[in-house]
XYZ file of C-alpha atoms in Angstrom:
453
model
C 0.000 0.000 0.000
C 2.797 2.423 0.931
C 4.651 1.584 -2.273
C 1.535 2.352 -4.302
C 1.067 5.783 -2.760
C 4.742 6.652 -2.279
C 4.986 8.824 -5.444
C 2.144 11.010 -4.186
C 3.621 11.076 -0.684
C 6.912 12.199 -2.227
C 5.156 15.049 -4.013
C 3.432 16.058 -0.772
C 6.759 16.098 1.084
C 8.296 18.117 -1.736
C 5.526 20.707 -1.581
C 5.882 21.022 2.199
C 9.624 21.572 1.785
C 8.965 24.156 -0.918
C 6.582 26.063 1.334
C 9.088 26.022 4.185
C 11.913 27.231 1.963
C 9.871 30.108 0.545
C 7.744 31.170 3.510
C 9.847 30.232 6.529
C 13.378 30.709 5.211
C 12.491 33.415 2.649
C 14.514 31.632 -0.026
C 14.373 32.812 -3.624
C 11.528 30.985 -5.404
C 13.703 29.800 -8.296
C 16.308 28.252 -5.995
C 13.584 26.779 -3.777
C 11.918 25.118 -6.768
C 15.193 23.604 -7.986
C 15.975 22.247 -4.507
C 12.453 20.851 -4.271
C 12.729 19.238 -7.692
C 15.992 17.540 -6.690
C 14.616 16.367 -3.347
C 11.436 15.041 -4.945
C 13.503 13.193 -7.535
C 15.539 11.550 -4.765
C 12.381 10.573 -2.865
C 10.953 9.079 -6.058
C 14.036 6.890 -6.361
C 15.408 8.451 -9.525
C 19.133 7.904 -10.250
C 21.112 10.937 -9.133
C 22.612 11.587 -12.559
C 19.169 11.422 -14.154
C 17.774 13.989 -11.720
C 20.086 16.697 -13.041
C 19.457 15.875 -16.701
C 15.710 15.773 -16.040
C 15.821 19.216 -14.441
C 17.796 20.555 -17.392
C 15.331 18.990 -19.823
C 12.393 20.415 -17.894
C 13.799 23.934 -17.873
C 14.830 23.775 -21.515
C 11.587 22.236 -22.692
C 9.478 24.805 -20.891
C 11.478 27.931 -21.681
C 12.252 26.802 -25.211
C 8.593 27.230 -26.048
C 7.572 30.113 -23.836
C 10.594 32.440 -23.888
C 9.799 33.792 -27.355
C 6.132 34.447 -26.617
C 6.799 35.683 -23.093
C 9.536 38.079 -24.165
C 7.593 39.478 -27.102
C 4.491 39.766 -24.921
C 6.404 41.844 -22.392
C 7.657 44.098 -25.189
C 4.168 44.561 -26.625
C 2.776 45.435 -23.215
C 5.539 47.936 -22.515
C 5.109 49.605 -25.900
C 1.373 49.828 -25.331
C 1.835 51.314 -21.861
C 4.611 53.784 -22.699
C 2.997 54.819 -25.970
C -0.251 55.757 -24.241
C -2.310 53.074 -25.965
C -3.452 51.412 -22.758
C -4.391 54.783 -21.268
C -6.353 55.701 -24.390
C -8.316 52.438 -24.332
C -9.299 52.904 -20.697
C -10.058 56.636 -20.941
C -12.166 56.285 -24.087
C -14.310 53.434 -22.811
C -14.945 55.169 -19.502
C -15.803 58.451 -21.225
C -18.155 56.770 -23.704
C -20.022 54.587 -21.218
C -20.289 57.254 -18.524
C -20.780 57.064 -14.767
C -23.765 54.722 -14.929
C -21.759 52.008 -16.658
C -18.307 52.905 -15.403
C -17.762 49.443 -13.885
C -18.508 47.812 -17.206
C -16.152 50.241 -18.894
C -13.431 49.288 -16.427
C -14.041 45.590 -17.088
C -13.903 45.976 -20.865
C -10.806 48.169 -20.722
C -9.034 45.847 -18.283
C -9.943 42.802 -20.362
C -8.555 44.349 -23.536
C -5.427 45.598 -21.803
C -5.056 42.314 -19.912
C -4.746 40.368 -23.152
C -1.554 42.219 -24.009
C -0.154 42.907 -20.524
C 0.867 40.439 -17.842
C -1.165 40.568 -14.639
C 1.324 42.487 -12.503
C 2.009 45.024 -15.267
C -1.686 45.556 -15.931
C -2.368 45.972 -12.222
C 0.308 48.622 -11.772
C -0.844 50.419 -14.923
C -4.563 50.464 -14.122
C -4.642 51.057 -10.358
C -3.866 54.802 -10.631
C -6.698 55.070 -13.158
C -9.026 53.212 -10.784
C -8.208 55.597 -7.948
C -8.648 58.656 -10.171
C -12.050 57.537 -11.457
C -13.233 56.557 -7.978
C -12.354 60.005 -6.651
C -13.862 61.812 -9.638
C -17.147 59.909 -9.381
C -17.190 59.694 -5.582
C -17.424 55.911 -5.445
C -15.476 53.262 -3.560
C -12.028 52.459 -4.906
C -12.750 48.784 -4.427
C -15.955 49.089 -6.423
C -13.797 50.050 -9.395
C -10.855 47.839 -8.476
C -12.566 44.454 -8.206
C -13.877 44.442 -11.799
C -10.420 45.501 -12.942
C -8.516 42.695 -11.193
C -11.189 40.212 -12.269
C -10.583 40.939 -15.934
C -6.813 40.806 -15.483
C -7.008 37.479 -13.612
C -9.286 35.904 -16.205
C -7.044 36.839 -19.116
C -4.020 35.640 -17.132
C -5.550 32.239 -16.464
C -7.440 31.489 -19.671
C -5.944 33.292 -22.636
C -2.710 32.923 -24.578
C -0.225 34.593 -24.884
C -0.131 34.501 -21.072
C 2.458 31.995 -19.806
C 0.140 29.513 -18.084
C -2.133 28.694 -21.038
C 0.815 28.728 -23.448
C 2.924 26.280 -21.432
C 0.012 23.954 -20.643
C -0.998 23.886 -24.310
C 2.521 22.920 -25.281
C 2.871 20.241 -22.602
C -0.479 18.642 -23.432
C -0.015 19.131 -27.176
C -3.284 21.055 -27.326
C -3.914 23.408 -30.274
C -3.230 26.863 -28.884
C -5.631 28.477 -31.339
C -8.519 26.428 -29.978
C -7.427 27.236 -26.437
C -7.619 30.920 -27.343
C -10.998 30.595 -29.069
C -12.627 28.516 -26.330
C -10.893 30.643 -23.721
C -12.532 33.773 -25.094
C -15.954 32.154 -25.056
C -15.498 31.107 -21.427
C -13.655 34.216 -20.243
C -16.430 36.669 -21.092
C -19.203 35.228 -18.860
C -16.699 34.376 -16.116
C -15.481 37.981 -16.077
C -19.021 39.325 -15.857
C -19.957 36.970 -13.012
C -16.848 37.547 -10.899
C -16.598 41.242 -11.772
C -19.621 43.552 -12.050
C -22.123 41.010 -10.711
C -20.071 40.001 -7.666
C -19.374 43.645 -6.822
C -23.105 44.102 -6.244
C -23.078 41.653 -3.317
C -19.486 42.056 -2.108
C -20.258 45.070 0.147
C -22.629 42.877 2.159
C -19.739 40.501 2.885
C -17.270 43.173 3.969
C -18.691 46.676 4.087
C -15.567 48.070 5.753
C -13.436 47.041 2.770
C -15.464 49.304 0.488
C -15.000 52.250 2.833
C -11.212 52.159 2.842
C -8.847 54.259 0.777
C -5.785 52.657 -0.697
C -2.240 53.885 -1.083
C -0.314 53.686 -4.335
C 2.551 55.952 -3.362
C 4.890 52.956 -3.712
C 4.283 53.052 -7.463
C 5.998 56.414 -7.695
C 4.942 59.133 -10.088
C 2.227 58.030 -12.463
C 3.042 58.579 -16.113
C 0.581 61.022 -17.643
C -0.161 61.872 -21.260
C -1.551 64.954 -22.931
C -4.697 64.090 -24.881
C -3.307 65.309 -28.173
C -0.265 63.065 -27.783
C -2.258 59.896 -27.211
C -2.736 57.458 -30.095
C -6.345 57.205 -31.212
C -8.639 54.560 -29.760
C -8.908 52.436 -32.904
C -5.144 52.234 -33.352
C -4.592 51.465 -29.662
C -7.210 48.722 -29.668
C -5.918 47.181 -32.879
C -2.362 47.150 -31.520
C -3.430 45.445 -28.295
C -5.557 42.832 -30.037
C -3.431 42.197 -33.140
C -1.765 38.953 -31.932
C -5.123 37.617 -30.786
C -6.752 38.483 -34.105
C -4.006 36.728 -36.058
C -4.197 33.566 -33.948
C -7.994 33.522 -33.988
C -8.105 33.964 -37.759
C -5.842 30.965 -38.301
C -7.869 28.868 -35.859
C -11.221 29.788 -37.381
C -9.798 29.054 -40.837
C -8.786 25.588 -39.643
C -12.212 24.926 -38.152
C -14.079 26.144 -41.241
C -11.931 24.252 -43.759
C -11.508 21.172 -41.577
C -7.762 21.223 -42.293
C -6.720 20.971 -38.648
C -4.047 18.366 -39.320
C -2.004 20.793 -41.394
C -2.040 23.165 -44.375
C -3.208 21.803 -47.712
C -1.957 24.586 -49.981
C 0.439 27.523 -50.063
C -2.175 30.019 -48.838
C -2.902 27.896 -45.785
C 0.798 27.516 -45.065
C 1.043 31.307 -44.900
C -2.093 31.606 -42.746
C -0.908 28.967 -40.280
C 2.556 30.514 -40.151
C 1.202 33.994 -39.438
C -1.288 32.563 -36.928
C 1.417 30.753 -34.969
C 1.685 32.309 -31.502
C 5.344 33.265 -31.872
C 4.892 34.762 -35.335
C 1.726 36.609 -34.321
C 3.468 38.147 -31.316
C 6.457 39.209 -33.425
C 4.204 40.856 -36.018
C 2.319 42.643 -33.227
C 5.531 43.945 -31.659
C 6.826 45.211 -35.008
C 3.495 46.941 -35.617
C 3.535 48.418 -32.092
C 7.044 49.786 -32.639
C 5.499 52.030 -35.278
C 2.004 52.614 -33.861
C 3.108 53.241 -30.260
C 6.617 54.494 -30.956
C 7.699 55.953 -34.281
C 4.270 57.449 -35.067
C 4.258 59.037 -31.601
C 7.382 60.995 -32.510
C 9.814 58.771 -30.621
C 13.256 58.057 -31.981
C 14.346 54.536 -32.815
C 16.725 54.636 -29.850
C 13.899 55.553 -27.461
C 11.733 52.730 -28.765
C 14.570 50.225 -28.484
C 15.177 51.375 -24.901
C 11.519 50.645 -24.194
C 11.959 47.115 -25.538
C 15.055 46.607 -23.401
C 13.304 47.892 -20.284
C 10.437 45.486 -20.946
C 12.737 42.489 -20.517
C 14.325 43.443 -17.188
C 11.293 42.652 -14.975
C 10.631 39.235 -16.522
C 14.088 37.711 -16.054
C 13.365 36.169 -12.659
C 9.840 35.309 -13.756
C 11.251 33.276 -16.640
C 13.616 31.449 -14.294
C 10.744 30.622 -11.938
C 8.639 29.319 -14.819
C 11.617 27.266 -15.989
C 12.067 25.858 -12.488
C 8.375 25.009 -12.457
C 9.000 23.125 -15.683
C 11.871 21.272 -14.000
C 9.601 20.230 -11.131
C 6.987 19.131 -13.641
C 9.516 17.001 -15.522
C 10.648 15.351 -12.285
C 7.030 14.409 -11.608
C 6.713 12.911 -15.088
C 10.011 11.017 -15.170
C 9.647 9.995 -11.536
C 6.409 8.165 -12.282
C 3.968 10.363 -10.376
C 1.609 10.519 -13.326
C 1.624 6.740 -13.597
C 0.752 6.461 -9.917
C -2.163 8.849 -10.354
C -3.319 6.897 -13.394
C -3.162 3.626 -11.427
C -5.089 5.068 -8.491
C -7.844 6.438 -10.712
C -8.043 3.450 -13.060
C -11.243 2.167 -11.499
C -12.530 5.562 -10.391
C -15.013 7.277 -12.657
C -13.889 10.890 -12.597
C -13.857 13.324 -15.460
C -10.341 14.235 -16.670
C -11.525 17.846 -16.737
C -12.543 17.725 -13.078
C -9.352 15.894 -12.102
C -7.227 18.477 -13.912
C -9.051 21.290 -12.118
C -8.755 19.601 -8.712
C -5.021 18.962 -9.032
C -4.376 22.516 -10.235
C -6.516 23.977 -7.440
C -4.717 21.952 -4.757
C -1.319 22.961 -6.119
C -2.451 26.586 -6.281
C -3.428 26.441 -2.610
C -0.084 24.884 -1.746
C 2.301 26.776 -4.025
C 0.663 30.173 -4.469
C 1.896 30.779 -8.012
C -0.819 30.151 -10.588
C 1.714 29.539 -13.350
C 3.820 27.061 -11.359
C 0.662 25.259 -10.203
C -0.560 24.972 -13.785
C 2.763 23.693 -15.117
C 3.136 21.155 -12.294
C -0.386 19.863 -12.901
C 0.520 18.745 -16.410
C 3.224 16.482 -15.012
C 0.714 14.740 -12.765
C -2.229 14.217 -15.109
C -0.502 13.772 -18.483
C -0.391 9.932 -18.425
C -4.070 9.789 -17.506
C -5.018 11.956 -20.481
C -3.278 9.615 -22.900
C -5.919 6.963 -22.253
C -8.909 9.259 -22.854
C -10.358 11.101 -25.823
C -11.060 14.284 -23.866
C -10.768 17.626 -25.650
C -7.263 18.772 -24.686
C -8.040 22.452 -25.243
C -10.727 22.200 -22.566
C -8.315 20.415 -20.218
C -5.928 23.351 -20.650
C -8.710 25.741 -19.645
C -9.724 23.528 -16.707
C -6.140 23.630 -15.442
C -6.105 27.386 -15.982
C -9.290 27.722 -13.947
C -7.946 25.529 -11.156
C -4.674 27.439 -11.019
C -6.552 30.638 -10.113
C -8.422 29.064 -7.192
C -8.441 30.936 -3.856
C -5.344 33.108 -3.889
C -4.196 33.554 -0.298
C -1.162 34.483 1.802
C 1.392 32.508 -0.240
C 0.533 34.410 -3.426
C 2.194 37.739 -4.236
C -1.028 38.953 -5.855
C -2.821 38.656 -2.501
C -0.413 41.077 -0.848
C -0.296 43.456 -3.803
C -4.079 43.776 -3.733
C -4.160 44.134 0.059
C -1.562 46.889 0.177
C -2.760 48.893 -2.813
C -6.354 49.005 -1.560
C -5.429 49.391 2.118
C -7.319 46.301 3.302
C -6.915 44.022 6.290
C -6.071 40.356 5.737
C -9.666 39.359 6.497
C -11.034 41.920 4.050
C -8.613 40.710 1.392
C -9.881 37.156 1.847
C -13.479 38.356 1.508
C -12.755 40.302 -1.676
C -9.663 39.261 -3.619
C -9.581 35.596 -2.555
C -13.302 35.228 -3.120
C -13.101 36.793 -6.581
C -10.330 34.384 -7.551
C -12.400 31.462 -6.270
C -15.481 32.578 -8.203
C -13.385 32.860 -11.361
C -12.017 29.371 -10.795
C -15.299 27.616 -10.004
C -17.378 29.395 -12.643
C -14.580 28.772 -15.132
C -14.807 25.048 -14.423
C -18.567 25.207 -14.887
C -18.283 26.832 -18.297
C -15.555 24.396 -19.346
C -17.962 21.566 -18.530
C -20.688 23.321 -20.499
C -18.348 23.660 -23.469
C -17.497 19.954 -23.255
C -21.186 19.135 -23.692
C -21.630 21.482 -26.644
C -18.531 20.692 -28.716
């Protein structure tokens, strides 16, 4: 019996060690993940020399696919922010929809911006706008802030080119275009439920939270733009959505023609090439260099400096994602997936539900949504090979699970708490609850999609 469950016990011990290293000893997350991967490999009985090569393979395999998209995504987001495109999108939507629908405007703006910007970048960019609007319209900062973080979280968990969905798609060999298409369909109702609709009842759960005023002085001086120097709304929107449009076009073409196995002619080869995530991101960045840089009167040197600055903040993030890939590979090569498959052989449980459960448990334990998502693939991959489940939906189920109940071991929890000036209890009743609603409703819509398609 012990032998049968030992792989899972090893993973549990590894996670406990990881938590101690990060939370108790304040060790760098990248180093902690590598140590945990090595320890877990030893506990799983892997040969010592294979542990190192497995870690190297895990890091290389994960970063080899994501580094291009991740790097270009950071550049696109920085160009959009520094060029005033993100500000224009938010300002225009809020001005057009007015005070009555200002929450919906914030959701739409955050959703559009969140596609191009990583969660932390979008949060830092939009929070000053949230505070300004709240003061101008004499409403609670949190009333504006919750819809904003909801949209950013949903895009982070469900939509490429964000790292989680991209890496999971690659690991499960799921078509990233379908992940994007289905992700959009699911993301819209999930955002509305966890954002504007939840905000209507949230004050009854924690009225004091909606009476507090936050502090964003730690962000420093907020970059401001003169209206005449902002790019127009159409150009800003097109720049932000260009990679998504290219990937969606290629995916829809595949679905309409039925040529999902590969291109059948020269035109389709071009369409599939342009619709590839890496190519689409590169085209979008090149376009943004002109639309958010050169056309704004910036010199080539200034634009290139923007691109360089975009990469600095993601260096450690890339290492952490790579280390998550190493941990995932240890789980695969160490036989954890096989143990899970054996345990659930005679248990009737949906692969979609299992994927969500594993991701949610790892999210609770590890804190990082991306690391939880990547690690989940290493556990459930063997089980998926014996089913005919839609892999794109499994990717989205993992994405939903990886957002579940952010709490004290997640950096996002503390960012939200400090920016909005909340207590820990109030943060649980707002931020953590929003993340949980996103996760659970996301699972529900994934199930609904599995019935329809």
